[in-house]
Structures are given as structure tokens and as C-alpha cells.
mmCIF file of C-alpha atoms and ligand atoms in Angstrom:
data_model
loop_
_atom_site.group_PDB
_atom_site.id
_atom_site.type_symbol
_atom_site.label_atom_id
_atom_site.label_comp_id
_atom_site.label_asym_id
_atom_site.label_seq_id
_atom_site.Cartn_x
_atom_site.Cartn_y
_atom_site.Cartn_z
ATOM 1 C CA UNK C 1184 0.000 0.000 0.000
ATOM 2 C CA UNK C 1185 1.018 3.614 -0.665
ATOM 3 C CA UNK C 1186 -0.336 6.394 1.562
ATOM 4 C CA UNK C 1187 -0.602 10.103 0.765
ATOM 5 C CA UNK C 1188 -1.498 13.112 2.900
ATOM 6 C CA UNK C 1189 -3.842 16.038 2.239
ATOM 7 C CA UNK C 1190 -2.453 18.804 4.432
ATOM 8 C CA UNK C 1191 -4.918 21.699 4.451
ATOM 9 C CA UNK C 1192 -4.177 24.938 6.288
ATOM 10 C CA UNK C 1193 -5.976 28.282 5.944
ATOM 11 C CA UNK C 1194 -8.037 26.919 3.067
ATOM 12 C CA UNK C 1195 -4.951 25.907 1.066
ATOM 13 C CA UNK C 1196 -3.691 22.409 0.194
ATOM 14 C CA UNK C 1197 -0.017 21.452 0.118
ATOM 15 C CA UNK C 1198 1.124 19.926 -3.193
ATOM 16 C CA UNK C 1199 4.599 18.466 -3.711
ATOM 17 C CA UNK C 1200 6.442 18.228 -7.019
ATOM 18 C CA UNK C 1201 7.938 14.802 -7.765
ATOM 19 C CA UNK C 1202 11.612 14.577 -8.693
ATOM 20 C CA UNK C 1203 11.474 10.900 -9.800
ATOM 21 C CA UNK C 1204 10.998 8.600 -11.654
ATOM 22 C CA UNK C 1205 11.519 10.398 -14.987
ATOM 23 C CA UNK C 1206 7.944 9.739 -16.150
ATOM 24 C CA UNK C 1207 6.509 11.423 -13.017
ATOM 25 C CA UNK C 1208 9.202 14.072 -12.438
ATOM 26 C CA UNK C 1209 7.755 17.577 -12.535
ATOM 27 C CA UNK C 1210 4.223 16.439 -11.727
ATOM 28 C CA UNK C 1211 2.494 17.337 -8.462
ATOM 29 C CA UNK C 1212 1.166 14.962 -5.800
ATOM 30 C CA UNK C 1213 -0.088 14.624 -2.282
ATOM 31 C CA UNK C 1214 3.157 13.723 -0.464
ATOM 32 C CA UNK C 1215 3.523 10.238 0.988
ATOM 33 C CA UNK C 1216 5.032 6.849 0.208
ATOM 34 C CA UNK C 1217 4.998 3.123 0.702
ATOM 35 C CA UNK C 1218 3.818 1.454 3.902
ATOM 36 C CA UNK C 1219 6.671 -0.686 5.254
ATOM 37 C CA UNK C 1220 6.166 -4.125 6.798
ATOM 38 C CA UNK C 1221 4.825 -3.865 10.346
ATOM 39 C CA UNK C 1222 3.599 -0.272 9.941
ATOM 40 C CA UNK C 1223 0.020 0.942 10.067
ATOM 41 C CA UNK C 1224 -0.993 3.147 7.124
ATOM 42 C CA UNK C 1225 -1.352 6.091 9.512
ATOM 43 C CA UNK C 1226 2.061 5.463 11.090
ATOM 44 C CA UNK C 1227 3.652 5.154 7.656
ATOM 45 C CA UNK C 1228 2.145 8.445 6.530
ATOM 46 C CA UNK C 1229 3.364 10.283 9.617
ATOM 47 C CA UNK C 1230 6.866 8.836 8.990
ATOM 48 C CA UNK C 1231 6.847 9.751 5.290
ATOM 49 C CA UNK C 1232 5.768 13.329 5.994
ATOM 50 C CA UNK C 1233 8.463 13.636 8.687
ATOM 51 C CA UNK C 1234 11.111 12.330 6.235
ATOM 52 C CA UNK C 1235 9.939 14.192 3.146
ATOM 53 C CA UNK C 1236 8.727 17.495 4.613
ATOM 54 C CA UNK C 1237 10.337 17.703 8.051
ATOM 55 C CA UNK C 1238 7.025 18.141 9.846
ATOM 56 C CA UNK C 1239 5.083 16.380 12.601
ATOM 57 C CA UNK C 1240 1.515 15.558 11.645
ATOM 58 C CA UNK C 1241 -1.510 13.717 12.937
ATOM 59 C CA UNK C 1242 -3.385 11.618 10.405
ATOM 60 C CA UNK C 1243 -7.136 12.128 10.268
ATOM 61 C CA UNK C 1244 -9.970 10.931 8.091
ATOM 62 C CA UNK C 1245 -9.440 8.848 4.976
ATOM 63 C CA UNK C 1246 -10.425 10.425 1.658
ATOM 64 C CA UNK C 1247 -13.064 8.468 -0.273
ATOM 65 C CA UNK C 1248 -11.886 5.760 -2.636
ATOM 66 C CA UNK C 1249 -8.611 3.865 -2.879
ATOM 67 C CA UNK C 1250 -6.793 4.038 -6.240
ATOM 68 C CA UNK C 1251 -5.134 1.087 -7.967
ATOM 69 C CA UNK C 1252 -1.543 1.770 -9.041
ATOM 70 C CA UNK C 1253 0.686 -0.193 -11.385
ATOM 71 C CA UNK C 1254 2.454 -3.173 -9.851
ATOM 72 C CA UNK C 1255 -0.434 -4.213 -7.615
ATOM 73 C CA UNK C 1256 -0.001 -1.245 -5.240
ATOM 74 C CA UNK C 1257 -3.017 0.545 -3.785
ATOM 75 C CA UNK C 1258 -2.926 4.279 -3.022
ATOM 76 C CA UNK C 1259 -4.940 5.681 -0.113
ATOM 77 C CA UNK C 1260 -5.134 9.322 0.987
ATOM 78 C CA UNK C 1261 -5.879 10.852 4.380
ATOM 79 C CA UNK C 1262 -6.517 14.302 5.748
ATOM 80 C CA UNK C 1263 -3.557 15.303 7.885
ATOM 81 C CA UNK C 1264 -3.168 18.021 10.464
ATOM 82 C CA UNK C 1265 0.112 19.883 10.927
ATOM 83 C CA UNK C 1266 1.313 19.704 14.518
ATOM 84 C CA UNK C 1267 4.754 21.318 14.219
ATOM 85 C CA UNK C 1268 7.289 22.481 11.687
ATOM 86 C CA UNK C 1269 7.108 24.208 8.314
ATOM 87 C CA UNK C 1270 6.989 21.906 5.275
ATOM 88 C CA UNK C 1271 10.265 21.879 3.317
ATOM 89 C CA UNK C 1272 11.015 20.055 0.041
ATOM 90 C CA UNK C 1273 13.515 17.560 1.520
ATOM 91 C CA UNK C 1274 12.663 14.897 -1.086
ATOM 92 C CA UNK C 1275 10.665 16.841 -3.691
ATOM 93 C CA UNK C 1276 11.648 19.426 -6.317
ATOM 94 C CA UNK C 1277 9.264 22.017 -4.893
ATOM 95 C CA UNK C 1278 6.217 22.594 -2.675
ATOM 96 C CA UNK C 1279 3.204 24.776 -3.352
ATOM 97 C CA UNK C 1280 0.056 25.755 -1.429
ATOM 98 C CA UNK C 1281 -2.998 25.825 -3.710
ATOM 99 C CA UNK C 1282 -6.586 27.036 -3.457
ATOM 100 C CA UNK C 1283 -9.417 25.305 -5.332
ATOM 101 C CA UNK C 1284 -8.469 26.919 -8.642
ATOM 102 C CA UNK C 1285 -4.800 26.061 -8.186
ATOM 103 C CA UNK C 1286 -5.662 22.445 -7.481
ATOM 104 C CA UNK C 1287 -7.837 22.081 -10.563
ATOM 105 C CA UNK C 1288 -5.143 23.703 -12.689
ATOM 106 C CA UNK C 1289 -2.222 21.710 -11.281
ATOM 107 C CA UNK C 1290 -0.362 19.107 -13.334
ATOM 108 C CA UNK C 1291 -1.218 16.299 -10.926
ATOM 109 C CA UNK C 1292 -0.090 12.691 -11.160
ATOM 110 C CA UNK C 1293 -2.984 10.675 -12.587
ATOM 111 C CA UNK C 1294 -3.657 8.635 -9.456
ATOM 112 C CA UNK C 1295 -4.303 11.735 -7.325
ATOM 113 C CA UNK C 1296 -6.919 13.213 -9.687
ATOM 114 C CA UNK C 1297 -9.620 11.047 -8.090
ATOM 115 C CA UNK C 1298 -9.583 13.269 -5.000
ATOM 116 C CA UNK C 1299 -9.784 16.658 -6.707
ATOM 117 C CA UNK C 1300 -13.563 17.101 -6.263
ATOM 118 C CA UNK C 1301 -13.489 16.138 -2.569
ATOM 119 C CA UNK C 1302 -10.398 18.270 -1.893
ATOM 120 C CA UNK C 1303 -11.672 21.286 -3.818
ATOM 121 C CA UNK C 1304 -14.624 21.473 -1.464
ATOM 122 C CA UNK C 1305 -12.270 21.936 1.497
ATOM 123 C CA UNK C 1306 -10.312 24.769 -0.114
ATOM 124 C CA UNK C 1307 -10.610 28.498 -0.479
ATOM 125 C CA UNK C 1308 -12.571 29.313 -3.616
ATOM 126 C CA UNK C 1309 -11.218 31.970 -5.995
HETATM 127 N N1 LIG I 1865 2.161 7.777 -5.799
HETATM 128 C C1 LIG I 1865 1.083 8.432 -6.395
HETATM 129 N N2 LIG I 1865 0.499 9.485 -5.768
HETATM 130 C C2 LIG I 1865 0.970 9.918 -4.570
HETATM 131 C C3 LIG I 1865 2.055 9.269 -3.952
HETATM 132 C C4 LIG I 1865 2.638 8.191 -4.599
HETATM 133 O O1 LIG I 1865 0.643 8.044 -7.484
HETATM 134 N N3 LIG I 1865 0.359 10.941 -3.989
HETATM 135 C C5 LIG I 1865 2.785 6.635 -6.486
HETATM 136 C C6 LIG I 1865 4.070 6.946 -7.184
HETATM 137 C C7 LIG I 1865 4.845 5.673 -7.070
HETATM 138 C C8 LIG I 1865 4.317 4.988 -5.824
HETATM 139 O O2 LIG I 1865 3.083 5.628 -5.538
HETATM 140 O O3 LIG I 1865 4.514 4.866 -8.192
HETATM 141 C C9 LIG I 1865 5.235 5.052 -4.636
HETATM 142 O O4 LIG I 1865 5.417 6.404 -4.288
HETATM 143 P P1 LIG I 1865 6.823 6.970 -3.788
HETATM 144 O O5 LIG I 1865 7.864 6.693 -4.819
HETATM 145 O O6 LIG I 1865 6.613 8.378 -3.389
HETATM 146 O O7 LIG I 1865 7.039 6.091 -2.501
HETATM 147 P P2 LIG I 1865 8.337 5.878 -1.651
HETATM 148 O O8 LIG I 1865 8.990 7.200 -1.432
HETATM 149 O O9 LIG I 1865 7.980 5.079 -0.452
HETATM 150 O O10 LIG I 1865 9.168 4.969 -2.639
HETATM 151 P P3 LIG I 1865 10.711 4.753 -2.787
HETATM 152 O O11 LIG I 1865 11.291 4.895 -1.436
HETATM 153 O O12 LIG I 1865 10.762 3.357 -3.366
HETATM 154 O O13 LIG I 1865 11.127 5.801 -3.778
#
């Protein structure tokens, strides 16, 4: 399983720009990564966000609908709340906070597009 986090603050969502692999580099995603053996999905997401963004988070509600990825992986997204730190692109090319218009206009990885309608509703409208 792969887990991803929707970090919303002040009506804006944090997007992260992938640096790899070449076919996904430059595209934007909800940050996250693979669940390791023995981890819960929530624990894995908190670890990934600590490693990739340098922040402490608490994982909240799951977004609706898991997404099938290539290679038999399943992607699941959760709301996450920022507890401490300021997100930094420790593993990504760049970070960006988007409102509803910015999310719809972003060059997202395909798998994450499923959540755009649900996420847009949580964000500041133009
Ligand atoms: N993925 C996705 N959308 C996301 C997060 C990940 O479609 N919001 C996909 C991209 C990859 C797979 O999930 O095909 C695994 O993601 P990562 O490469 O980010 O995961 P890890 O960082 O754990 O992998 P590794 O350490 O192997 O690079």
C-alpha cells in the first residue's frame, strides 16, 4: 500500500512536485510513500511526511476511494493536520500551497486526480 497526505491549512492544500521517476518528475502529488512491513498506514504516513517534509503531523480521516496503481499497489489518501514544523522540500523538487483553482489547474499525477472534487470542497474558492 502507498499512503498520501492532504495537508490543508488556511483553506490551502499542500502539493509536492515529484523529482522521480523520470515519467513522473515535474508532476504534483499529495506527499507520501509506501507502507513498510509492520507499519500501520497512519504510522507510515506520519513517517513519510516527517522524512519528506520535516514536519510532525496527525493523520485524520481517509479520503473516499482507494486508487489502484501499477504493480499491484493501492494508493490511499488521508486528511492530515500539521502539529509542528514548516513543510520543506527535503525529497521533492518544490512545494506549493494551492486554493481550489490552483488544485484544478495543477499538473497532478494521474492517481491523485480522483480526490480533486473532494479536496476542492475543502479549499478556499477563488
Ligand atoms: N504515488 C502516487 N500518488 C501519490 C504518492 C505516490 O501516485 N500521492 C505513487 C508513485 C509511485 C508509488 O506511488 O509509483 C510510490 O510512491 P513513492 O515513490 O513516493 O514512494 P516511496 O517514497 O515510499 O518509494 P521509494 O522509497 O521506493 O522511492
